[in-house]
PDB file of C-alpha atoms in Angstrom:
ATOM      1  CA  UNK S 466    -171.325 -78.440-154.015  1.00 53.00           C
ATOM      2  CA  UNK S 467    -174.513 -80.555-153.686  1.00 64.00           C
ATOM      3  CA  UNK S 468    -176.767 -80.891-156.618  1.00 72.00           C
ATOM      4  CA  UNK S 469    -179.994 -78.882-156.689  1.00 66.00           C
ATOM      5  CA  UNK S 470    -182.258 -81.887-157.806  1.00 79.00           C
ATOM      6  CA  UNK S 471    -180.345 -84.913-156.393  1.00 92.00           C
ATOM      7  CA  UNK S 472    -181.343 -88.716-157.747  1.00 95.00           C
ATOM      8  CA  UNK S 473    -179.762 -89.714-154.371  1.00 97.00           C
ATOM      9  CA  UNK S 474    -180.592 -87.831-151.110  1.00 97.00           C
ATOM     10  CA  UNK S 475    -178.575 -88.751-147.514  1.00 97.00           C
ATOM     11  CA  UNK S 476    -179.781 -86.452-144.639  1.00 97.00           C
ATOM     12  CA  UNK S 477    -178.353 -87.261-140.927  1.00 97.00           C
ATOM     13  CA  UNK S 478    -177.738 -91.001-141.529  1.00 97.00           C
ATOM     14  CA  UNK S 479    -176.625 -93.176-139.029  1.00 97.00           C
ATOM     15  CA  UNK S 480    -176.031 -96.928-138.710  1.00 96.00           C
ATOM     16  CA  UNK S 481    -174.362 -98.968-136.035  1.00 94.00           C
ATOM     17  CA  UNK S 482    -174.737-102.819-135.424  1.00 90.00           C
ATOM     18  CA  UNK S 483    -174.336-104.911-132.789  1.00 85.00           C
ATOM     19  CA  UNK S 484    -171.755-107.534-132.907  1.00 80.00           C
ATOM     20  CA  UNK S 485    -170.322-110.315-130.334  1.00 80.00           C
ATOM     21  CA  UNK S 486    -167.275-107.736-129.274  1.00 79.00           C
ATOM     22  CA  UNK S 487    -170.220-105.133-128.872  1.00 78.00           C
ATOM     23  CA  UNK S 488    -171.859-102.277-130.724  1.00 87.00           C
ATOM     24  CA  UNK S 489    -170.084-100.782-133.606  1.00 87.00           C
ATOM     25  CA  UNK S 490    -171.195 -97.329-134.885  1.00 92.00           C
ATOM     26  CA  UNK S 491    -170.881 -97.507-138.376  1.00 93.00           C
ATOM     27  CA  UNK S 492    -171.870 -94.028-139.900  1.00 96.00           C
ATOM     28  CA  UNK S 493    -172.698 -90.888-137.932  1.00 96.00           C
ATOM     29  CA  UNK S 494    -174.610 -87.780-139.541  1.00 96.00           C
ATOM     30  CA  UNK S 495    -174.122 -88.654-143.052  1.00 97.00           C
ATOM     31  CA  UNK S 496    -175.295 -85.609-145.173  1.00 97.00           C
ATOM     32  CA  UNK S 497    -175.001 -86.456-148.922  1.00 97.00           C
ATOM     33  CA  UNK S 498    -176.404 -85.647-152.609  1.00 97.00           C
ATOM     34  CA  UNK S 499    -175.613 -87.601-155.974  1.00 97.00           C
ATOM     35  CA  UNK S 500    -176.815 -85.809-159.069  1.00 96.00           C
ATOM     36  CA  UNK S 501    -178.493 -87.499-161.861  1.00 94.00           C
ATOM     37  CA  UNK S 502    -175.469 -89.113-164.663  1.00 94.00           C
ATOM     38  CA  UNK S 503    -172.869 -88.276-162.015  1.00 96.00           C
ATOM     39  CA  UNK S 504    -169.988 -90.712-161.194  1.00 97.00           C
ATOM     40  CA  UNK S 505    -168.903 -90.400-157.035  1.00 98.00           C
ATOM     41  CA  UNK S 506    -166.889 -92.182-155.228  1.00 98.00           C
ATOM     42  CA  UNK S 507    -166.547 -92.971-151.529  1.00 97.00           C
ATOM     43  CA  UNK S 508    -163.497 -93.551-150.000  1.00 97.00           C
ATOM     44  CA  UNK S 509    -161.367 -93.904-146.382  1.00 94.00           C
ATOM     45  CA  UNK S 510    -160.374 -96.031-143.846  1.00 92.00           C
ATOM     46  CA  UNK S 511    -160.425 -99.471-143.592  1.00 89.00           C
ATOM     47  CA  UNK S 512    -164.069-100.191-141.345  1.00 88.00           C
ATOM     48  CA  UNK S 513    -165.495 -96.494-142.156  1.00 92.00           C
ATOM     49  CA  UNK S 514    -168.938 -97.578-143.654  1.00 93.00           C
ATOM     50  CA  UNK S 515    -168.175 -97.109-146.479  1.00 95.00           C
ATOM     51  CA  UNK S 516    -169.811-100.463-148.186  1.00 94.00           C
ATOM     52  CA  UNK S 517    -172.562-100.070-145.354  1.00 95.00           C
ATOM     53  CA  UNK S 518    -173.564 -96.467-147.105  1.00 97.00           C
ATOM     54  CA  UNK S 519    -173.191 -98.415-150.282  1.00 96.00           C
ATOM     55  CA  UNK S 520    -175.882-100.738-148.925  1.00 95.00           C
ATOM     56  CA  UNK S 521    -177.789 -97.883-147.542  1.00 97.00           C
ATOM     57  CA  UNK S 522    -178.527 -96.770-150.621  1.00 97.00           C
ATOM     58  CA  UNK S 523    -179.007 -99.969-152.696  1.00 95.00           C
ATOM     59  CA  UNK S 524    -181.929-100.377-149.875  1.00 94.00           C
ATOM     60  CA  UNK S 525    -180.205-103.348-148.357  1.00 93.00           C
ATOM     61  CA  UNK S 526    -180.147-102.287-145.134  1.00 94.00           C
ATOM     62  CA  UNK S 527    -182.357 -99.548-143.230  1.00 95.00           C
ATOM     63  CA  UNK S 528    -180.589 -96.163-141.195  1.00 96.00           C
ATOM     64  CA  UNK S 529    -180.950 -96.489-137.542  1.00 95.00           C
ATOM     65  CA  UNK S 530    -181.626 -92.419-138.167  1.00 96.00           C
ATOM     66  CA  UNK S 531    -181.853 -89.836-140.559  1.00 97.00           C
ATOM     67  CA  UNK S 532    -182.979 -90.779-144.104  1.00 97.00           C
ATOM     68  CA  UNK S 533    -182.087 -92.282-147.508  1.00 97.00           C
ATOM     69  CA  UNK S 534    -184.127 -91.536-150.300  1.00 97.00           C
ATOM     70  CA  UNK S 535    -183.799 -92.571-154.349  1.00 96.00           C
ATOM     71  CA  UNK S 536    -186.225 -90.319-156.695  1.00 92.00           C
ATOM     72  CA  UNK S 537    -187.705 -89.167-153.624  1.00 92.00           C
ATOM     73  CA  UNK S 538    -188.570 -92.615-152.588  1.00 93.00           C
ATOM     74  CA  UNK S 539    -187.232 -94.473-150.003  1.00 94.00           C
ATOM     75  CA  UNK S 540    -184.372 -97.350-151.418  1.00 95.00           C
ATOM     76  CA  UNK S 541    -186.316-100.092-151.059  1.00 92.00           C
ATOM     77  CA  UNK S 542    -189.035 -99.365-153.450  1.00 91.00           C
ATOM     78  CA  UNK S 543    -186.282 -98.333-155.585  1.00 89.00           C
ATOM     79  CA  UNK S 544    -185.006-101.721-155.265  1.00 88.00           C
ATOM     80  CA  UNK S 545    -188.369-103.695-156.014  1.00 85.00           C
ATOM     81  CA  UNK S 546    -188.403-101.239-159.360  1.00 84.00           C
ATOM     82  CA  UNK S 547    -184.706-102.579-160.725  1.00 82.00           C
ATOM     83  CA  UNK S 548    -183.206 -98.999-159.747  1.00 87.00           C
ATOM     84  CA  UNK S 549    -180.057-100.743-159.081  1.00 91.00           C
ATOM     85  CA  UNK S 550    -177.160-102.658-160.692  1.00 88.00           C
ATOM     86  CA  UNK S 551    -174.855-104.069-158.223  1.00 89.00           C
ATOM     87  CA  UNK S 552    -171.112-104.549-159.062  1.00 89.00           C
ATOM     88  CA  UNK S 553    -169.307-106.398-156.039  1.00 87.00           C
ATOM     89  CA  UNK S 554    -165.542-106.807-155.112  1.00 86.00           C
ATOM     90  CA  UNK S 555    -165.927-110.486-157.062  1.00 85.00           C
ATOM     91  CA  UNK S 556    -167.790-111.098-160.175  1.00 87.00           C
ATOM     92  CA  UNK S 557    -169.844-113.659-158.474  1.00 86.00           C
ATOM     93  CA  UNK S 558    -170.910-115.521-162.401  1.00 91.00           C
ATOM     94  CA  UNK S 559    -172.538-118.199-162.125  1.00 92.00           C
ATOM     95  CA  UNK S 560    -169.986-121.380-163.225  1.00 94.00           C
ATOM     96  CA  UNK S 561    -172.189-123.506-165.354  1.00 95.00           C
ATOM     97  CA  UNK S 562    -173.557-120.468-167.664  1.00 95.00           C
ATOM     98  CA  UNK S 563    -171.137-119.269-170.182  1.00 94.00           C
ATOM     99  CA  UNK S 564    -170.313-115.765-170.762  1.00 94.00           C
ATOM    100  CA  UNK S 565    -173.266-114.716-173.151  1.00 90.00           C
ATOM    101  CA  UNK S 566    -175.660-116.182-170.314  1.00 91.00           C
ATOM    102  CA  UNK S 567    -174.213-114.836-167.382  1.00 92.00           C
ATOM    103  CA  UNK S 568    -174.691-111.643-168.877  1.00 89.00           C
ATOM    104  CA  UNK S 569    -178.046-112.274-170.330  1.00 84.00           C
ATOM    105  CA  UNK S 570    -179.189-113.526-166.511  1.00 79.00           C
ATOM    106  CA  UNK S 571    -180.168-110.105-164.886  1.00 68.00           C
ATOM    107  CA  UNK S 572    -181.999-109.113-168.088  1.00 65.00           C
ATOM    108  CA  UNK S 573    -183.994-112.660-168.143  1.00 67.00           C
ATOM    109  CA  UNK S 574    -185.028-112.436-164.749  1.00 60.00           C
ATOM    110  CA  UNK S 575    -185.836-108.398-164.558  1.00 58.00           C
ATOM    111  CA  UNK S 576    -187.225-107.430-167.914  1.00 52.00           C
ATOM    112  CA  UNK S 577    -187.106-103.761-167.078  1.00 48.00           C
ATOM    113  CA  UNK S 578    -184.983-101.771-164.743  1.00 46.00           C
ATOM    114  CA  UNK S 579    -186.567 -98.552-163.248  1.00 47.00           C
ATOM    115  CA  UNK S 580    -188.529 -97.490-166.611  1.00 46.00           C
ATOM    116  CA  UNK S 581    -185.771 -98.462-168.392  1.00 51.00           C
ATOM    117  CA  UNK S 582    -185.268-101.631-171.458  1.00 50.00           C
ATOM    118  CA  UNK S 583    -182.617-103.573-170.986  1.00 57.00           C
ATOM    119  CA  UNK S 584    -180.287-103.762-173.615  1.00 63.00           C
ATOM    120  CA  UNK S 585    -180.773-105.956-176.390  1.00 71.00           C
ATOM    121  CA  UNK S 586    -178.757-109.049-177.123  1.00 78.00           C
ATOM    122  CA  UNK S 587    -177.195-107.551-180.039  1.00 79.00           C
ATOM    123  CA  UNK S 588    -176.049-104.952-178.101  1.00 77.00           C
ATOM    124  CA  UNK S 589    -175.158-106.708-175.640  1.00 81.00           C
ATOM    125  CA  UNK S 590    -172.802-108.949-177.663  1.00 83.00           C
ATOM    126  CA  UNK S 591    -171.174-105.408-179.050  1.00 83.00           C
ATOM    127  CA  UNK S 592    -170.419-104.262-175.707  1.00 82.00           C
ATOM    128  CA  UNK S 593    -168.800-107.485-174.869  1.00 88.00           C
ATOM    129  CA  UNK S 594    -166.930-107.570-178.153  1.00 87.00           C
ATOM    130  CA  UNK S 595    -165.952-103.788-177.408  1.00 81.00           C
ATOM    131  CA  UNK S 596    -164.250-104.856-174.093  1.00 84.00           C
ATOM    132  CA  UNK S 597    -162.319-107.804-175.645  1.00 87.00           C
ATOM    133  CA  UNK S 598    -164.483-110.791-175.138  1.00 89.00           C
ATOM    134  CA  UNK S 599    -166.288-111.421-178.612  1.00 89.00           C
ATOM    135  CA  UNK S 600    -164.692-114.283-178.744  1.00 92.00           C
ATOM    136  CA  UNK S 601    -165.242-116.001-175.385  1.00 94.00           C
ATOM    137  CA  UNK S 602    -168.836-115.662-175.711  1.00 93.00           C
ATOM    138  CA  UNK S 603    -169.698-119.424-175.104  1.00 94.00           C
ATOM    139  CA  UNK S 604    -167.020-119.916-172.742  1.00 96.00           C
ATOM    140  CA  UNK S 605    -167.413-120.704-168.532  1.00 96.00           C
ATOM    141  CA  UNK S 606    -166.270-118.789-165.892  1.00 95.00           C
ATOM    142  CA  UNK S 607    -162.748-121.294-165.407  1.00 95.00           C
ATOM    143  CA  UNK S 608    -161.598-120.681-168.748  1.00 96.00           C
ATOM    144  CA  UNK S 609    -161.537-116.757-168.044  1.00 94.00           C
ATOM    145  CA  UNK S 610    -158.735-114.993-165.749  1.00 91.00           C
ATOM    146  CA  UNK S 611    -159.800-112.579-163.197  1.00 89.00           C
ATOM    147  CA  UNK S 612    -159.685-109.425-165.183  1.00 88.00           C
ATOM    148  CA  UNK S 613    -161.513-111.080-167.651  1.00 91.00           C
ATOM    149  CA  UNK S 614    -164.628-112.174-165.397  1.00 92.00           C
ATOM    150  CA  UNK S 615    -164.742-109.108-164.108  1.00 89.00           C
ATOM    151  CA  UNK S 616    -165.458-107.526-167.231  1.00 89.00           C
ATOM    152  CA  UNK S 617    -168.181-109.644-167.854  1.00 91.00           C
ATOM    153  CA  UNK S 618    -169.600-108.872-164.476  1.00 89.00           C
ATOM    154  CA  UNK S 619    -169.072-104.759-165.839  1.00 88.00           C
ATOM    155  CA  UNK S 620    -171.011-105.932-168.656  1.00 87.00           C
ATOM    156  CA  UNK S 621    -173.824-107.660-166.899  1.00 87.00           C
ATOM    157  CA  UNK S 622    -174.321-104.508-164.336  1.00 85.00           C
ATOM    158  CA  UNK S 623    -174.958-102.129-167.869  1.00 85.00           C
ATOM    159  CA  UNK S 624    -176.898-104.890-169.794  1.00 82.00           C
ATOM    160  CA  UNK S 625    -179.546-104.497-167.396  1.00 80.00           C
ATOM    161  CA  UNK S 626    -180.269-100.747-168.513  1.00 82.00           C
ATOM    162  CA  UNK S 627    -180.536 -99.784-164.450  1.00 87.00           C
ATOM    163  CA  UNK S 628    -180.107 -95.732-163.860  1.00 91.00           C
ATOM    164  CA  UNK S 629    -178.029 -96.383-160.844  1.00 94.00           C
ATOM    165  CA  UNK S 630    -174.578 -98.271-160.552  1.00 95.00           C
ATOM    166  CA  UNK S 631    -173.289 -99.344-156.781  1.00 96.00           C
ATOM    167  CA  UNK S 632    -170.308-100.619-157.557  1.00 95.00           C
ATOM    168  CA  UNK S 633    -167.951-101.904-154.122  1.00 94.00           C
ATOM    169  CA  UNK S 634    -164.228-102.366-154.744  1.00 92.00           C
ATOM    170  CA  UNK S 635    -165.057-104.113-158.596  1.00 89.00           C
ATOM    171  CA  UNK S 636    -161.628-104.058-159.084  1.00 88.00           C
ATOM    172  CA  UNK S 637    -159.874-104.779-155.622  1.00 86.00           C
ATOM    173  CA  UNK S 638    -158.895-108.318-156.396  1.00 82.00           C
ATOM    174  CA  UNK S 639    -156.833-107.634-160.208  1.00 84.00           C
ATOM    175  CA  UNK S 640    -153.038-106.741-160.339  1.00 86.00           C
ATOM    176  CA  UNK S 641    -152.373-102.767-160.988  1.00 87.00           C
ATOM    177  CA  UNK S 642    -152.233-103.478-164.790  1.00 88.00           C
ATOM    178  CA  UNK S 643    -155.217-105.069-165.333  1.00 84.00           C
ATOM    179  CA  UNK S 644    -157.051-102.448-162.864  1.00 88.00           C
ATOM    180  CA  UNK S 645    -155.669 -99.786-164.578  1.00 89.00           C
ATOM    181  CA  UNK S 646    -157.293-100.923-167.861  1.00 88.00           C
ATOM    182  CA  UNK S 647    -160.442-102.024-165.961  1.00 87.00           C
ATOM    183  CA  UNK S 648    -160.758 -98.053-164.647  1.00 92.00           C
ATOM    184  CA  UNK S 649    -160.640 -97.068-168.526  1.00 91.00           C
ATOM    185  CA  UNK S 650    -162.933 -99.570-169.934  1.00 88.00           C
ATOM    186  CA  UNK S 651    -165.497 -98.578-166.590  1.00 90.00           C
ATOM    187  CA  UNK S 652    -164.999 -95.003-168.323  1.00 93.00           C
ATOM    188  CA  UNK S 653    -166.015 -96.077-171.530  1.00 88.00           C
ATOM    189  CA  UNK S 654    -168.953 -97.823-170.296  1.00 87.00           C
ATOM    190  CA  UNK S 655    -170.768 -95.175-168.144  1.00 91.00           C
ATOM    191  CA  UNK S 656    -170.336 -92.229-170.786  1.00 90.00           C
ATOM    192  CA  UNK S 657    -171.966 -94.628-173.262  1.00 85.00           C
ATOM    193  CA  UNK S 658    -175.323 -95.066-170.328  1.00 86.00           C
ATOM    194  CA  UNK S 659    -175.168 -91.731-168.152  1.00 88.00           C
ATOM    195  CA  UNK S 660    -175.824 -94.410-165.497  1.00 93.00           C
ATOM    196  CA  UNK S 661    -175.463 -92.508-161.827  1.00 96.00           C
ATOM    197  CA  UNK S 662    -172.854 -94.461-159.619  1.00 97.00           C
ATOM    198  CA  UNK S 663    -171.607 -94.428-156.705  1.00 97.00           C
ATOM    199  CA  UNK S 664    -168.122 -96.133-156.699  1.00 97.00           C
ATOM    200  CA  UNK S 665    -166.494 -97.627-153.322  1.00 96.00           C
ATOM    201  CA  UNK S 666    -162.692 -97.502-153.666  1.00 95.00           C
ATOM    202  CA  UNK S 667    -159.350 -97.247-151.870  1.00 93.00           C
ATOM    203  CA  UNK S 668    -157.299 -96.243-154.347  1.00 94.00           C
ATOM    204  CA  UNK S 669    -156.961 -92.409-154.185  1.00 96.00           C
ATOM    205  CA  UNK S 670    -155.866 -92.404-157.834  1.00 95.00           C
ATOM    206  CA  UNK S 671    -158.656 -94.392-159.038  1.00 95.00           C
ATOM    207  CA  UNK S 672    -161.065 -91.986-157.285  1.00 97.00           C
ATOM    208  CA  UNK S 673    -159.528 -88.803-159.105  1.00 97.00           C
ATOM    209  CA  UNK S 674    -159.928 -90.748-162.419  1.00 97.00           C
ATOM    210  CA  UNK S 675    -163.188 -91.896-162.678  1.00 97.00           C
ATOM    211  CA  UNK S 676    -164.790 -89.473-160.422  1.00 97.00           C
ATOM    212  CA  UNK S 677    -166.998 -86.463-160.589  1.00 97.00           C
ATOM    213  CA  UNK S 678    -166.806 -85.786-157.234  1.00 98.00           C
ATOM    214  CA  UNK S 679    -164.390 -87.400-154.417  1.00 98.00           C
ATOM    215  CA  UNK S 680    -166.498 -88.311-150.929  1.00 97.00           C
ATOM    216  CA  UNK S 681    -163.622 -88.762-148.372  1.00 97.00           C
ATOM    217  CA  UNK S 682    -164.568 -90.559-144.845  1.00 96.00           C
ATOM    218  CA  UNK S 683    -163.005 -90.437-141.971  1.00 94.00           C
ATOM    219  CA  UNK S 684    -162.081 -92.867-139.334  1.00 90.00           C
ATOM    220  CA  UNK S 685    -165.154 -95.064-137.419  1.00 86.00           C
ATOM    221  CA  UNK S 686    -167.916 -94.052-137.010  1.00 90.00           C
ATOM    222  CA  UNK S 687    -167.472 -92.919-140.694  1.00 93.00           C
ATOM    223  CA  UNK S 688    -168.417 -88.939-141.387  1.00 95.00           C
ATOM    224  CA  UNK S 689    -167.934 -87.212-144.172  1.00 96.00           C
ATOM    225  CA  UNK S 690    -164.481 -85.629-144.019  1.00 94.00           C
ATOM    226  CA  UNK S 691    -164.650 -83.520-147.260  1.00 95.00           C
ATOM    227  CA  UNK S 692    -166.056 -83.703-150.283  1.00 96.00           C
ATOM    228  CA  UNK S 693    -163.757 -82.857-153.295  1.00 96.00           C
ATOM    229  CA  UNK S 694    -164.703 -81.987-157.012  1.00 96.00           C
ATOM    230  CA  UNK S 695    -162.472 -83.305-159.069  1.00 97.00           C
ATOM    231  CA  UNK S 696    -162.060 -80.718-162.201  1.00 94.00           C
ATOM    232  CA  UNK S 697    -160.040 -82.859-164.601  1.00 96.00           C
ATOM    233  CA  UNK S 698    -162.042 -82.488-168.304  1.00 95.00           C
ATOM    234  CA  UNK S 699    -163.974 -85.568-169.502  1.00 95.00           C
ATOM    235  CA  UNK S 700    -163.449 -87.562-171.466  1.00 94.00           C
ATOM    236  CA  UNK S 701    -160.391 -89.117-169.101  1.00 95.00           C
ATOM    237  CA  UNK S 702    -157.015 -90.229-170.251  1.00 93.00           C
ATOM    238  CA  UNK S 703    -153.784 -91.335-169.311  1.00 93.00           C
ATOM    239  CA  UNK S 704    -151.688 -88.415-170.013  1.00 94.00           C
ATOM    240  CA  UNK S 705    -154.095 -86.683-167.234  1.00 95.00           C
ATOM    241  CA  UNK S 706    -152.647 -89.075-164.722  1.00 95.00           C
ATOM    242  CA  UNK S 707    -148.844 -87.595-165.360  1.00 94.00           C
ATOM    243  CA  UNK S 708    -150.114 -83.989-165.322  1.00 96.00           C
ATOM    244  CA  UNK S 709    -150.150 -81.509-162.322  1.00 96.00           C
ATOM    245  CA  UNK S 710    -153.708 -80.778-162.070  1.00 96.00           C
ATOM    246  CA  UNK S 711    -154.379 -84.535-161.398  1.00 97.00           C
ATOM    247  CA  UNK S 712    -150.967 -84.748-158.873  1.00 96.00           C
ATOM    248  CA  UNK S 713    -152.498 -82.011-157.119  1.00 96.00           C
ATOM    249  CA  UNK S 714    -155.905 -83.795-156.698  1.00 96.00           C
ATOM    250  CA  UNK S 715    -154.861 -86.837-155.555  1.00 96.00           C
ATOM    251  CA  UNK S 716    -152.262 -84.805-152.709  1.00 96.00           C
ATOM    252  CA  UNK S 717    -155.606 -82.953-151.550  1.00 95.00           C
ATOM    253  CA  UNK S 718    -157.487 -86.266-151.060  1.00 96.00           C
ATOM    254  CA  UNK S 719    -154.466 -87.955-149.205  1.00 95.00           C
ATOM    255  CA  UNK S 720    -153.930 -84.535-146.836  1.00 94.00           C
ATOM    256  CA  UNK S 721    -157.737 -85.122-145.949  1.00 93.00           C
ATOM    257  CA  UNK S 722    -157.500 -89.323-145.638  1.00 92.00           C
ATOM    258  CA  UNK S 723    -154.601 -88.543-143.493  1.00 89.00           C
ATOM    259  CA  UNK S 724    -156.489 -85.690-141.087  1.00 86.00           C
ATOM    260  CA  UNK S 725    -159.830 -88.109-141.633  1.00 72.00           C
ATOM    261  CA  UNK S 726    -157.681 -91.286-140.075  1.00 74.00           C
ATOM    262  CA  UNK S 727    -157.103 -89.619-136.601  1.00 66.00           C
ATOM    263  CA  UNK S 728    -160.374 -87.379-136.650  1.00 61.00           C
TER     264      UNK S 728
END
């Protein structure tokens, strides 16, 4: 069900682009709410729009029609207010700032982020103890494997204090281990903040875990295929992943990738 006062509002959205092969119709008709504090993901098939709706939102790009609008404003304005952290499929840190500053960076340069304070430096520093880096604080990007950067790019996209999270594919790039613990220690974070995000994924799984609600595409030009509520209790854990309620999600969304792949 949609929200009755969304923070995020998507009414008849399209986008297409034109390319060197030709036109390519992103999105068609998208029709979609995000409550306040609520945790959605988007996923489907390869080339569905699904990072394009992602930028959509973030006020990146503009909808060739329908509308986009973020507290009732249109994204852009939500933008130029710090509305937004960003989490992309790399950390993107910068290499000659150590951890403590690379996190810090967002917060120096926006000072606020849509009403709200950023976080302090002590608390700051506890987060990134709390995710296992207290003690690579002064250390660069190199010295840091890939799970570990991207939990300092996690960090960063909280630090900030921003009510809304677009996070694309964070943790895409990490073995199944690592993301596994990544998906837990995003948990962790967002229940601490309330921050509303929108989450692009293809992992099914992942999607049932973190997720509120489940926003399956279908093929190009991407539509909303179905939009499942995922009813596992909060706060998530492991043992939810082994139980039936959870299998039983996660066969639903697949049934409805699979019917949204030849739609």
């Amino acid at each position: 069900m949609s929200p009755s006062d969304p923070i995020i509002s998507l009414r008849g959205v399209s986008k297409r682009f034109s390319t060197r092969r030709g036109e390519v119709h992103a999105l068609d008709g998208i029709d979609l709410d995000v409550a306040r504090g609520e945790l959605v993901s988007l996923i489907g098939p390869s080339g569905c729009g699904k990072s394009t709706l992602l930028r959509l939102v973030g006020g990146l790009l503009d909808p060739d029609a329908g509308t986009v609008t973020v507290e009732g404003a249109p994204p852009r304005a939500a933008r130029a207010t710090k509305h937004f952290g960003f989490v992309p499929q790399t950390p993107a840190l910068l290499p000659w700032r150590t951890v403590r500053r690379n996190v810090a960076l967002l917060s120096e340069v926006n000072r606020t982020a849509g009403g709200k304070v950023a976080l302090t430096t002590e608390v700051t520093h506890a987060l990134l103890d709390e995710v296992g880096l207290g003690e690579f604080l002064d250390a660069y990007p190199h010295e840091l494997s890939g799970g570990m950067q991207q939990r300092v790019s996690l960090v960063r996209a909280f630090a900030l204090g921003a009510p809304i999270l677009l996070m694309d594919e964070p943790f895409a790039a990490l073995d199944e281990i690592t993301r596994a613990e990544m998906r837990y220690l995003l948990l962790r974070l967002w229940e601490g903040t309330g921050a509303t995000t929108l989450f692009v994924t293809h992992s099914i799984a992942e999607a049932v875990l973190l997720s509120d609600r489940v926003v399956v595409l279908a093929a190009r030009p991407g539509r909303i295929q179905v939009v499942e509520d995922v009813t596992l209790p909060r706060p998530r854990h492991e043992a939810q992943e082994d139980g039936p309620e959870f299998v039983e999600q996660v066969r639903r969304i697949r049934h409805a990738l699979l019917q949204g792949r030849s739609a």
